Amino acid sequence: NLLDGVWIDMIACGNPPCRCRHCQDKYKKATGKEIPEKADFTNPDWVKFMRLRQQWNADFAENIRNVIKSSNADLSVSFQFSSFFSNWKGGNSMRFLEQSDYLAGDFYLKPWEEAFVCKLLRSLSKNMPIEFMISACVGLEEHTTMKPIEAIALQMWMAISHLSAFVLIDAIDPIGTINRPLYDKMKPV
């Protein structure tokens, strides 16, 4: 096989919730109403909109999974998990999580938060190992400002100590070059 699996990144619903023509039409067809303008969980129409967003997001993930599995049932499929922490804004649900063969995500956390997330992923994942990813850069907006190698090593060992696979993300430089010094620094780690 050319591939062992497919990683699907960031398909969660937007924040703020999308109100494009397509979403408006879909909501109106389902409810006969307009999408509520204001986030208000005491408003039954808003709650209905949130539930429909979760359903649509899970349906979309399930459709993607089905297409991948129809081409090769042995391929593993995993969807970005980190959007699950965006509360209602991400439009996620347990049904969305069920579309992943194992849970994985990239996170920007302190060590104690990483320990919690690894434990959570392990408790929710259908299969092991889970996959914990971090960016080599300080933040995605600063793709050329690298974290200290000691910080990267700490996060790697934290993930491994929680029986997680570890992935280091090197954000793509807009000019398309590879950051060779990063890879040289990572060799000993």
XYZ file of N, CA, C and O in Angstrom, residues 12-164:
612
model
N -13.884 21.246 11.294
C -14.907 21.691 12.239
C -15.577 22.962 11.742
O -14.986 23.768 11.029
N -16.825 23.127 12.147
C -17.576 24.332 11.776
C -16.849 25.568 12.269
O -16.130 25.533 13.257
N -17.066 26.653 11.599
C -16.354 27.887 11.895
C -16.810 28.600 13.149
O -17.836 28.307 13.734
N -15.989 29.532 13.538
C -16.269 30.381 14.677
C -16.053 31.819 14.218
O -14.938 32.167 13.851
N -17.026 32.672 14.188
C -18.405 32.411 14.609
C -19.109 31.476 13.629
O -18.618 31.243 12.532
N -20.260 30.954 14.044
C -20.986 30.029 13.164
C -21.240 30.642 11.790
O -21.560 31.818 11.661
N -21.083 29.813 10.794
C -21.274 30.258 9.413
C -22.738 30.623 9.169
O -23.651 29.919 9.601
N -22.919 31.707 8.466
C -24.257 32.136 8.062
C -24.292 32.399 6.556
O -25.015 33.267 6.088
N -23.470 31.625 5.822
C -23.452 31.796 4.371
C -24.812 31.394 3.791
O -25.658 30.817 4.484
N -25.000 31.682 2.528
C -26.269 31.370 1.845
C -26.600 29.880 1.961
O -27.751 29.508 2.189
N -25.591 29.022 1.820
C -25.821 27.572 1.869
C -26.289 27.131 3.255
O -27.230 26.334 3.375
N -25.627 27.647 4.288
C -26.033 27.302 5.660
C -27.427 27.857 5.967
O -28.238 27.188 6.608
N -27.691 29.087 5.506
C -29.018 29.685 5.701
C -30.091 28.805 5.055
O -31.113 28.506 5.673
N -29.835 28.398 3.811
C -30.812 27.564 3.095
C -31.005 26.213 3.783
O -32.134 25.729 3.914
N -29.920 25.622 4.221
C -29.987 24.308 4.867
C -30.781 24.399 6.179
O -31.604 23.537 6.484
N -30.514 25.438 6.955
C -31.231 25.618 8.217
C -32.713 25.887 7.971
O -33.586 25.318 8.627
N -32.989 26.745 6.999
C -34.389 27.075 6.694
C -35.142 25.839 6.210
O -36.298 25.619 6.586
N -34.492 25.013 5.404
C -35.130 23.790 4.914
C -35.436 22.837 6.073
O -36.479 22.185 6.093
N -34.534 22.785 7.061
C -34.718 21.882 8.204
C -35.733 22.400 9.205
O -36.431 21.613 9.850
N -35.831 23.731 9.338
C -36.657 24.288 10.416
C -37.768 25.211 9.943
O -38.685 25.522 10.710
N -37.643 25.718 8.723
C -38.593 26.716 8.241
C -38.313 28.103 8.794
O -39.114 29.014 8.623
N -37.172 28.271 9.460
C -36.838 29.550 10.100
C -35.490 30.055 9.622
O -34.730 29.328 8.998
N -35.204 31.310 9.977
C -33.892 31.903 9.721
C -32.954 31.520 10.867
O -33.401 31.307 11.994
N -31.656 31.485 10.575
C -30.670 31.232 11.630
C -30.752 32.378 12.637
O -30.720 33.550 12.252
N -30.838 32.057 13.925
C -30.861 33.120 14.931
C -29.588 33.972 14.848
O -28.507 33.470 14.559
N -29.746 35.248 15.087
C -28.628 36.187 14.982
C -27.699 36.137 16.190
O -26.514 36.367 16.066
N -28.254 35.832 17.365
C -27.499 35.959 18.604
C -27.333 34.593 19.271
O -28.282 33.803 19.322
N -26.111 34.335 19.788
C -25.874 33.125 20.572
C -26.641 33.238 21.881
O -26.357 34.111 22.695
N -27.636 32.373 22.059
C -28.488 32.428 23.246
C -29.010 31.023 23.520
O -29.935 30.558 22.854
N -28.412 30.365 24.484
C -28.783 28.982 24.768
C -30.102 28.853 25.530
O -30.535 27.750 25.829
N -30.759 29.978 25.819
C -32.121 29.907 26.362
C -33.146 29.959 25.232
O -34.329 29.758 25.464
N -32.685 30.222 24.015
C -33.544 30.296 22.839
C -33.580 28.912 22.171
O -32.554 28.438 21.673
N -34.723 28.242 22.134
C -34.805 26.915 21.514
C -34.351 26.894 20.049
O -33.809 25.891 19.580
N -34.554 28.004 19.328
C -34.106 28.060 17.937
C -32.578 28.056 17.844
O -32.011 27.441 16.943
N -31.924 28.737 18.767
C -30.453 28.729 18.784
C -29.932 27.323 19.111
O -29.000 26.827 18.469
N -30.534 26.689 20.092
C -30.132 25.329 20.471
C -30.334 24.384 19.285
O -29.481 23.544 18.995
N -31.442 24.536 18.573
C -31.697 23.714 17.386
C -30.606 23.943 16.336
O -30.112 22.995 15.720
N -30.224 25.193 16.134
C -29.159 25.511 15.194
C -27.849 24.839 15.606
O -27.144 24.248 14.779
N -27.520 24.884 16.904
C -26.290 24.258 17.382
C -26.336 22.743 17.162
O -25.355 22.129 16.741
N -27.464 22.127 17.443
C -27.609 20.675 17.253
C -27.499 20.305 15.769
O -26.888 19.296 15.421
N -28.086 21.117 14.921
C -27.982 20.857 13.484
C -26.544 21.014 12.998
O -26.067 20.215 12.171
N -25.834 22.014 13.496
C -24.416 22.175 13.126
C -23.624 20.936 13.517
O -22.781 20.463 12.752
N -23.880 20.408 14.714
C -23.187 19.187 15.139
C -23.519 18.028 14.200
O -22.639 17.262 13.805
N -24.777 17.912 13.846
C -25.205 16.841 12.937
C -24.544 17.002 11.569
O -24.035 16.034 11.002
N -24.545 18.203 11.025
C -23.963 18.443 9.706
C -22.460 18.152 9.712
O -21.930 17.594 8.763
N -21.783 18.568 10.781
C -20.346 18.331 10.883
C -20.055 16.828 10.958
O -19.149 16.324 10.287
N -20.830 16.108 11.753
C -20.650 14.657 11.862
C -20.998 13.968 10.549
O -20.308 13.026 10.123
N -22.054 14.427 9.881
C -22.416 13.869 8.565
C -21.278 14.059 7.567
O -20.945 13.141 6.810
N -20.695 15.249 7.567
C -19.594 15.548 6.656
C -18.406 14.625 6.930
O -17.827 14.032 6.006
N -18.046 14.484 8.214
C -16.938 13.593 8.584
C -17.248 12.151 8.193
O -16.382 11.438 7.674
N -18.470 11.723 8.415
C -18.862 10.353 8.055
C -18.773 10.145 6.539
O -18.322 9.094 6.072
N -19.195 11.134 5.768
C -19.089 11.035 4.302
C -17.631 10.920 3.862
O -17.299 10.105 2.991
N -16.769 11.723 4.454
C -15.343 11.652 4.126
C -14.800 10.269 4.471
O -14.105 9.632 3.673
N -15.123 9.803 5.665
C -14.664 8.473 6.105
C -15.148 7.392 5.134
O -14.386 6.512 4.743
N -16.405 7.443 4.753
C -16.962 6.428 3.856
C -16.265 6.411 2.501
O -16.016 5.343 1.940
N -15.948 7.598 1.972
C -15.244 7.668 0.688
C -13.854 7.031 0.824
O -13.435 6.236 -0.023
N -13.149 7.378 1.886
C -11.802 6.815 2.094
C -11.877 5.300 2.249
O -11.143 4.561 1.589
N -12.779 4.830 3.111
C -12.886 3.391 3.372
C -13.378 2.625 2.141
O -13.035 1.462 1.960
N -14.173 3.273 1.276
C -14.651 2.589 0.076
C -13.502 2.339 -0.907
O -13.561 1.405 -1.706
N -12.460 3.172 -0.843
C -11.309 2.958 -1.723
C -10.362 1.910 -1.150
O -9.695 1.205 -1.890
N -10.309 1.824 0.193
C -9.464 0.830 0.855
C -9.913 0.727 2.308
O -9.603 1.594 3.117
N -10.609 -0.342 2.637
C -11.179 -0.511 3.978
C -10.104 -0.605 5.061
O -10.386 -0.375 6.234
N -8.868 -0.917 4.681
C -7.789 -1.069 5.663
C -7.132 0.254 6.052
O -6.341 0.293 6.998
N -7.426 1.328 5.316
C -6.841 2.618 5.663
C -7.398 3.117 6.985
O -8.601 3.015 7.240
N -6.524 3.640 7.831
C -7.022 4.285 9.044
C -7.417 5.713 8.698
O -6.849 6.328 7.795
N -8.397 6.222 9.420
C -8.892 7.583 9.209
C -8.893 8.284 10.557
O -9.380 7.737 11.554
N -8.346 9.486 10.583
C -8.371 10.276 11.806
C -8.654 11.731 11.454
O -8.096 12.270 10.511
N -9.541 12.328 12.237
C -9.892 13.738 12.075
C -9.258 14.543 13.205
O -9.130 14.057 14.328
N -8.916 15.783 12.907
C -8.335 16.689 13.892
C -9.208 16.732 15.142
O -10.388 17.052 15.074
N -8.622 16.417 16.291
C -9.357 16.390 17.552
C -9.323 17.734 18.270
O -10.234 18.037 19.040
N -8.305 18.542 18.044
C -8.142 19.743 18.869
C -9.326 20.694 18.785
O -9.612 21.419 19.739
N -10.060 20.676 17.680
C -11.227 21.555 17.576
C -12.328 21.157 18.556
O -13.246 21.929 18.811
N -12.227 19.959 19.128
C -13.202 19.517 20.114
C -13.209 20.435 21.337
O -14.204 20.561 22.028
N -12.074 21.103 21.582
C -11.963 21.989 22.736
C -12.508 23.383 22.473
O -12.422 24.249 23.324
N -13.063 23.607 21.308
C -13.609 24.932 21.005
C -15.073 25.040 21.428
O -15.792 25.881 20.932
N -15.490 24.192 22.341
C -16.848 24.132 22.876
C -17.882 24.157 21.743
O -17.665 23.565 20.697
N -18.969 24.821 21.912
C -20.048 24.814 20.921
C -19.627 25.427 19.589
O -20.206 25.135 18.558
N -18.597 26.268 19.612
C -18.204 26.993 18.407
C -17.683 26.070 17.312
O -17.780 26.376 16.138
N -17.112 24.930 17.673
C -16.561 24.010 16.690
C -17.577 23.096 16.045
O -17.289 22.443 15.050
N -18.763 23.002 16.618
C -19.795 22.144 16.041
C -19.488 20.661 16.166
O -19.965 19.854 15.377
N -18.691 20.290 17.162
C -18.316 18.885 17.328
C -19.281 18.142 18.243
O -20.030 18.743 18.998
N -19.217 16.832 18.142
C -20.066 15.960 18.952
C -19.356 14.624 19.109
O -18.350 14.356 18.440
N -19.892 13.784 19.958
C -19.316 12.443 20.106
C -19.430 11.680 18.782
O -18.545 10.909 18.436
N -20.483 11.899 18.035
C -20.624 11.220 16.743
C -19.508 11.633 15.780
O -19.009 10.819 15.009
N -19.094 12.891 15.840
C -17.958 13.345 15.040
C -16.708 12.565 15.436
O -15.971 12.074 14.586
N -16.459 12.431 16.753
C -15.274 11.705 17.223
C -15.284 10.250 16.774
O -14.229 9.665 16.518
N -16.454 9.665 16.689
C -16.571 8.253 16.306
C -16.124 7.994 14.870
O -15.918 6.839 14.487
N -15.947 9.023 14.073
C -15.504 8.837 12.692
C -14.001 8.578 12.602
O -13.500 8.171 11.561
N -13.284 8.809 13.694
C -11.835 8.579 13.724
C -11.535 7.179 14.232
O -12.100 6.740 15.236
N -10.607 6.503 13.545
C -10.163 5.190 14.013
C -9.306 5.318 15.266
O -9.253 4.418 16.093
N -8.602 6.417 15.393
C -7.841 6.761 16.594
C -7.868 8.277 16.692
O -8.068 8.966 15.695
N -7.689 8.798 17.888
C -7.763 10.251 18.068
C -6.379 10.882 17.968
O -5.391 10.330 18.451
N -6.345 12.040 17.341
C -5.096 12.754 17.112
C -5.386 14.237 17.000
O -6.491 14.636 16.639
N -4.387 15.033 17.325
C -4.558 16.465 17.167
C -3.292 17.224 17.458
O -2.371 16.691 18.082
N -3.243 18.449 16.984
C -2.116 19.313 17.329
C -2.592 20.313 18.362
O -3.686 20.861 18.285
N -1.742 20.507 19.359
C -2.130 21.276 20.529
C -1.019 22.260 20.893
O 0.144 22.027 20.629
N -1.433 23.337 21.558
C -0.511 24.365 22.015
C -0.777 24.541 23.506
O -1.579 25.374 23.909
N -0.122 23.687 24.298
C -0.489 23.545 25.699
C 0.714 23.611 26.623
O 1.842 23.374 26.221
N 0.416 23.858 27.890
C 1.409 23.744 28.950
C 1.525 22.253 29.316
O 0.619 21.476 29.014
N 2.618 21.839 29.970
C 2.808 20.409 30.249
C 1.654 19.743 30.990
O 1.251 18.628 30.643
N 1.083 20.387 32.015
C -0.013 19.756 32.745
C -1.276 19.646 31.884
O -2.048 18.724 32.018
N -1.457 20.599 30.966
C -2.585 20.508 30.037
C -2.359 19.364 29.044
O -3.284 18.636 28.693
N -1.117 19.197 28.595
C -0.785 18.104 27.683
C -1.074 16.756 28.344
O -1.631 15.858 27.706
N -0.726 16.614 29.614
C -0.994 15.362 30.327
C -2.495 15.081 30.347
O -2.932 13.952 30.086
N -3.287 16.092 30.631
C -4.746 15.924 30.652
C -5.269 15.515 29.282
O -6.069 14.588 29.147
N -4.819 16.221 28.227
C -5.305 15.936 26.872
C -4.926 14.518 26.453
O -5.744 13.803 25.880
N -3.706 14.103 26.744
C -3.300 12.732 26.400
C -4.180 11.709 27.109
O -4.617 10.724 26.497
N -4.475 11.944 28.366
C -5.351 11.020 29.115
C -6.757 11.016 28.510
O -7.386 9.962 28.379
N -7.247 12.186 28.154
C -8.578 12.286 27.557
C -8.625 11.548 26.219
O -9.539 10.757 25.969
N -7.652 11.786 25.365
C -7.620 11.108 24.071
C -7.566 9.593 24.249
O -8.287 8.859 23.565
N -6.736 9.126 25.160
C -6.630 7.675 25.389
C -7.950 7.098 25.887
O -8.330 5.984 25.530
N -8.677 7.853 26.696
C -9.944 7.327 27.228
C -11.060 7.330 26.182
O -11.987 6.530 26.276
N -10.967 8.206 25.176
C -12.025 8.316 24.175
C -11.730 7.575 22.867
O -12.645 7.299 22.100
N -10.465 7.279 22.607
C -10.076 6.715 21.315
C -10.493 5.253 21.176
O -10.369 4.470 22.113
N -10.948 4.896 19.979
C -11.316 3.504 19.684
C -10.088 2.611 19.611
O -10.171 1.430 19.908
N -8.981 3.154 19.140
C -7.757 2.385 18.940
C -6.557 3.162 19.451
O -6.609 4.374 19.618
N -5.478 2.443 19.669
C -4.225 3.037 20.111
C -3.171 2.800 19.036
O -3.266 1.841 18.287
N -2.137 3.613 18.981
C -1.912 4.726 19.889
C -2.680 5.956 19.442
O -3.115 6.049 18.307
N -2.830 6.870 20.373
C -3.300 8.199 20.014
C -2.109 8.935 19.418
O -0.979 8.437 19.467
N -2.358 10.110 18.882
C -1.267 10.873 18.278
C -1.329 12.305 18.785
O -2.352 12.972 18.647
N -0.231 12.746 19.387
C -0.127 14.097 19.927
C 0.855 14.864 19.065
O 1.993 14.447 18.872
N 0.417 15.995 18.533
C 1.247 16.788 17.625
C 1.479 18.168 18.221
O 0.588 18.719 18.864
N 2.681 18.663 17.993
C 2.974 20.054 18.354
C 3.691 20.713 17.181
O 4.288 20.049 16.348
N 3.640 21.998 17.177
C 4.370 22.762 16.176
C 5.763 23.068 16.703
O 5.941 23.331 17.894
N 6.749 23.040 15.819
C 8.110 23.420 16.204
C 8.203 24.916 16.447
O 9.068 25.376 17.184
N 7.301 25.664 15.852
C 7.345 27.117 16.012
C 6.550 27.555 17.233
O 5.711 26.821 17.754
N 6.820 28.748 17.675
C 6.163 29.302 18.857
C 4.649 29.362 18.653
O 3.879 29.029 19.533
N 4.219 29.780 17.491
C 2.814 29.850 17.128
C 2.721 29.796 15.617
O 3.689 30.117 14.922
N 1.587 29.392 15.099
C 1.476 29.259 13.649
C 1.637 30.590 12.927
O 2.008 30.634 11.769
N 1.348 31.692 13.652
C 1.521 33.012 13.038
C 3.001 33.359 12.922
O 3.381 34.224 12.155
N 3.831 32.730 13.744
C 5.271 32.997 13.765
C 6.012 31.737 13.339
O 6.743 31.136 14.119
N 5.830 31.345 12.092
C 6.328 30.047 11.649
C 7.848 29.959 11.564
O 8.387 28.873 11.411
N 8.564 31.062 11.700
C 10.027 30.997 11.672
C 10.649 31.183 13.060
O 11.857 31.108 13.197
N 9.837 31.407 14.084
C 10.339 31.545 15.449
C 10.186 30.198 16.145
O 9.081 29.794 16.495
N 11.291 29.485 16.300
C 11.250 28.129 16.834
C 11.253 28.099 18.357
O 11.880 28.936 19.007
N 10.566 27.105 18.902
C 10.615 26.853 20.336
C 12.024 26.381 20.694
O 12.708 25.768 19.863
N 12.439 26.585 21.932
C 13.722 26.009 22.357
C 13.660 24.479 22.245
O 12.618 23.872 22.498
N 14.773 23.882 21.870
C 14.825 22.435 21.687
C 14.429 21.709 22.973
O 13.790 20.651 22.932
N 14.732 22.285 24.131
C 14.376 21.670 25.414
C 12.862 21.622 25.594
O 12.328 20.660 26.144
N 12.170 22.648 25.131
C 10.700 22.677 25.233
C 10.085 21.621 24.327
O 9.130 20.928 24.717
N 10.642 21.468 23.135
C 10.145 20.442 22.214
C 10.387 19.059 22.799
O 9.505 18.196 22.787
N 11.582 18.852 23.343
C 11.912 17.545 23.945
C 10.981 17.236 25.116
O 10.502 16.101 25.254
N 10.692 18.232 25.947
C 9.778 18.029 27.075
C 8.408 17.580 26.586
O 7.816 16.629 27.120
N 7.896 18.250 25.563
C 6.580 17.876 25.046
C 6.600 16.490 24.408
O 5.648 15.728 24.540
N 7.684 16.154 23.739
C 7.788 14.826 23.144
C 7.783 13.760 24.231
O 7.032 12.787 24.154
N 8.597 13.944 25.266
C 8.660 12.938 26.338
C 7.345 12.868 27.104
O 6.940 11.791 27.542
N 6.678 13.991 27.251
C 5.376 13.989 27.912
C 4.388 13.140 27.113
O 3.668 12.306 27.672
N 4.352 13.314 25.794
C 3.454 12.530 24.946
C 3.798 11.044 25.023
O 2.913 10.199 25.218
N 5.077 10.735 24.899
C 5.497 9.328 24.932
C 5.186 8.700 26.286
O 4.766 7.545 26.354
N 5.359 9.465 27.362
C 5.064 8.922 28.702
C 3.582 8.600 28.877
O 3.207 7.829 29.748
N 2.739 9.180 28.026
C 1.300 8.889 28.050
C 0.903 7.923 26.928
O -0.249 7.887 26.515
N 1.888 7.166 26.439
C 1.669 6.130 25.417
C 1.082 6.702 24.132
O 0.255 6.087 23.482
N 1.538 7.893 23.797
C 1.063 8.567 22.594
C 2.155 8.578 21.534
O 3.339 8.721 21.851
